[in-house]
């Protein structure tokens, strides 16, 4: 069973997705959404489904 995401990855319903993504980028020190995906795989938050 996969680990639940950290609490800071779960935005309140009132926060727009663009704002949420920008906050994740800032907190992780990343430049774009591609780097978020790479970081998720490297931290094993996401596992390859093949």
mmCIF file with all atom_site columns, C-alpha atoms in Angstrom:
data_model
loop_
_atom_site.group_PDB
_atom_site.id
_atom_site.type_symbol
_atom_site.label_atom_id
_atom_site.label_alt_id
_atom_site.label_comp_id
_atom_site.label_asym_id
_atom_site.label_entity_id
_atom_site.label_seq_id
_atom_site.pdbx_PDB_ins_code
_atom_site.Cartn_x
_atom_site.Cartn_y
_atom_site.Cartn_z
_atom_site.occupancy
_atom_site.B_iso_or_equiv
_atom_site.pdbx_formal_charge
_atom_site.auth_seq_id
_atom_site.auth_comp_id
_atom_site.auth_asym_id
_atom_site.auth_atom_id
_atom_site.pdbx_PDB_model_num
ATOM 1  C CA . UNK A 1 1  ? 0.000   0.000  0.000   1.00 0.00 ? 1  UNK A CA 1
ATOM 2  C CA . UNK A 1 2  ? 1.465   3.416  -0.953  1.00 0.00 ? 2  UNK A CA 1
ATOM 3  C CA . UNK A 1 3  ? 2.332   5.997  1.662   1.00 0.00 ? 3  UNK A CA 1
ATOM 4  C CA . UNK A 1 4  ? -0.179  8.845  2.022   1.00 0.00 ? 4  UNK A CA 1
ATOM 5  C CA . UNK A 1 5  ? 1.113   12.171 0.676   1.00 0.00 ? 5  UNK A CA 1
ATOM 6  C CA . UNK A 1 6  ? 2.541   14.692 3.137   1.00 0.00 ? 6  UNK A CA 1
ATOM 7  C CA . UNK A 1 7  ? -0.043  17.068 4.579   1.00 0.00 ? 7  UNK A CA 1
ATOM 8  C CA . UNK A 1 8  ? 1.417   20.070 2.698   1.00 0.00 ? 8  UNK A CA 1
ATOM 9  C CA . UNK A 1 9  ? 0.600   18.307 -0.603  1.00 0.00 ? 9  UNK A CA 1
ATOM 10 C CA . UNK A 1 10 ? -3.127  18.372 0.219   1.00 0.00 ? 10 UNK A CA 1
ATOM 11 C CA . UNK A 1 11 ? -4.422  21.898 -0.435  1.00 0.00 ? 11 UNK A CA 1
ATOM 12 C CA . UNK A 1 12 ? -7.512  23.419 1.131   1.00 0.00 ? 12 UNK A CA 1
ATOM 13 C CA . UNK A 1 13 ? -10.460 23.431 -1.285  1.00 0.00 ? 13 UNK A CA 1
ATOM 14 C CA . UNK A 1 14 ? -10.352 27.233 -1.534  1.00 0.00 ? 14 UNK A CA 1
ATOM 15 C CA . UNK A 1 15 ? -6.798  27.333 -3.013  1.00 0.00 ? 15 UNK A CA 1
ATOM 16 C CA . UNK A 1 16 ? -6.611  27.355 -6.839  1.00 0.00 ? 16 UNK A CA 1
ATOM 17 C CA . UNK A 1 17 ? -4.468  24.604 -8.394  1.00 0.00 ? 17 UNK A CA 1
ATOM 18 C CA . UNK A 1 18 ? -2.040  27.119 -9.918  1.00 0.00 ? 18 UNK A CA 1
ATOM 19 C CA . UNK A 1 19 ? -1.366  28.635 -6.492  1.00 0.00 ? 19 UNK A CA 1
ATOM 20 C CA . UNK A 1 20 ? -0.937  25.193 -4.930  1.00 0.00 ? 20 UNK A CA 1
ATOM 21 C CA . UNK A 1 21 ? 1.576   24.121 -7.607  1.00 0.00 ? 21 UNK A CA 1
ATOM 22 C CA . UNK A 1 22 ? 3.491   27.387 -7.164  1.00 0.00 ? 22 UNK A CA 1
ATOM 23 C CA . UNK A 1 23 ? 3.717   26.783 -3.409  1.00 0.00 ? 23 UNK A CA 1
ATOM 24 C CA . UNK A 1 24 ? 5.004   23.223 -3.917  1.00 0.00 ? 24 UNK A CA 1
ATOM 25 C CA . UNK A 1 25 ? 7.628   24.506 -6.368  1.00 0.00 ? 25 UNK A CA 1
ATOM 26 C CA . UNK A 1 26 ? 8.735   27.126 -3.860  1.00 0.00 ? 26 UNK A CA 1
ATOM 27 C CA . UNK A 1 27 ? 8.881   24.752 -0.880  1.00 0.00 ? 27 UNK A CA 1
ATOM 28 C CA . UNK A 1 28 ? 10.872  22.145 -2.793  1.00 0.00 ? 28 UNK A CA 1
ATOM 29 C CA . UNK A 1 29 ? 13.135  24.634 -4.552  1.00 0.00 ? 29 UNK A CA 1
ATOM 30 C CA . UNK A 1 30 ? 12.063  23.409 -8.002  1.00 0.00 ? 30 UNK A CA 1
ATOM 31 C CA . UNK A 1 31 ? 11.576  25.317 -11.293 1.00 0.00 ? 31 UNK A CA 1
ATOM 32 C CA . UNK A 1 32 ? 8.631   23.593 -12.986 1.00 0.00 ? 32 UNK A CA 1
ATOM 33 C CA . UNK A 1 33 ? 6.069   20.779 -12.878 1.00 0.00 ? 33 UNK A CA 1
ATOM 34 C CA . UNK A 1 34 ? 8.444   18.379 -14.618 1.00 0.00 ? 34 UNK A CA 1
ATOM 35 C CA . UNK A 1 35 ? 10.839  18.672 -11.709 1.00 0.00 ? 35 UNK A CA 1
ATOM 36 C CA . UNK A 1 36 ? 7.958   17.932 -9.300  1.00 0.00 ? 36 UNK A CA 1
ATOM 37 C CA . UNK A 1 37 ? 7.355   14.644 -11.140 1.00 0.00 ? 37 UNK A CA 1
ATOM 38 C CA . UNK A 1 38 ? 11.055  13.732 -11.076 1.00 0.00 ? 38 UNK A CA 1
ATOM 39 C CA . UNK A 1 39 ? 11.254  14.542 -7.347  1.00 0.00 ? 39 UNK A CA 1
ATOM 40 C CA . UNK A 1 40 ? 8.150   12.409 -6.666  1.00 0.00 ? 40 UNK A CA 1
ATOM 41 C CA . UNK A 1 41 ? 9.707   9.393  -8.416  1.00 0.00 ? 41 UNK A CA 1
ATOM 42 C CA . UNK A 1 42 ? 13.075  9.883  -6.725  1.00 0.00 ? 42 UNK A CA 1
ATOM 43 C CA . UNK A 1 43 ? 11.468  10.070 -3.279  1.00 0.00 ? 43 UNK A CA 1
ATOM 44 C CA . UNK A 1 44 ? 9.314   7.011  -4.108  1.00 0.00 ? 44 UNK A CA 1
ATOM 45 C CA . UNK A 1 45 ? 6.131   9.044  -3.549  1.00 0.00 ? 45 UNK A CA 1
ATOM 46 C CA . UNK A 1 46 ? 5.178   7.752  -7.033  1.00 0.00 ? 46 UNK A CA 1
ATOM 47 C CA . UNK A 1 47 ? 6.081   4.235  -8.196  1.00 0.00 ? 47 UNK A CA 1
ATOM 48 C CA . UNK A 1 48 ? 6.338   3.153  -11.838 1.00 0.00 ? 48 UNK A CA 1
ATOM 49 C CA . UNK A 1 49 ? 3.183   1.201  -12.703 1.00 0.00 ? 49 UNK A CA 1
ATOM 50 C CA . UNK A 1 50 ? 4.695   -1.071 -15.386 1.00 0.00 ? 50 UNK A CA 1
#
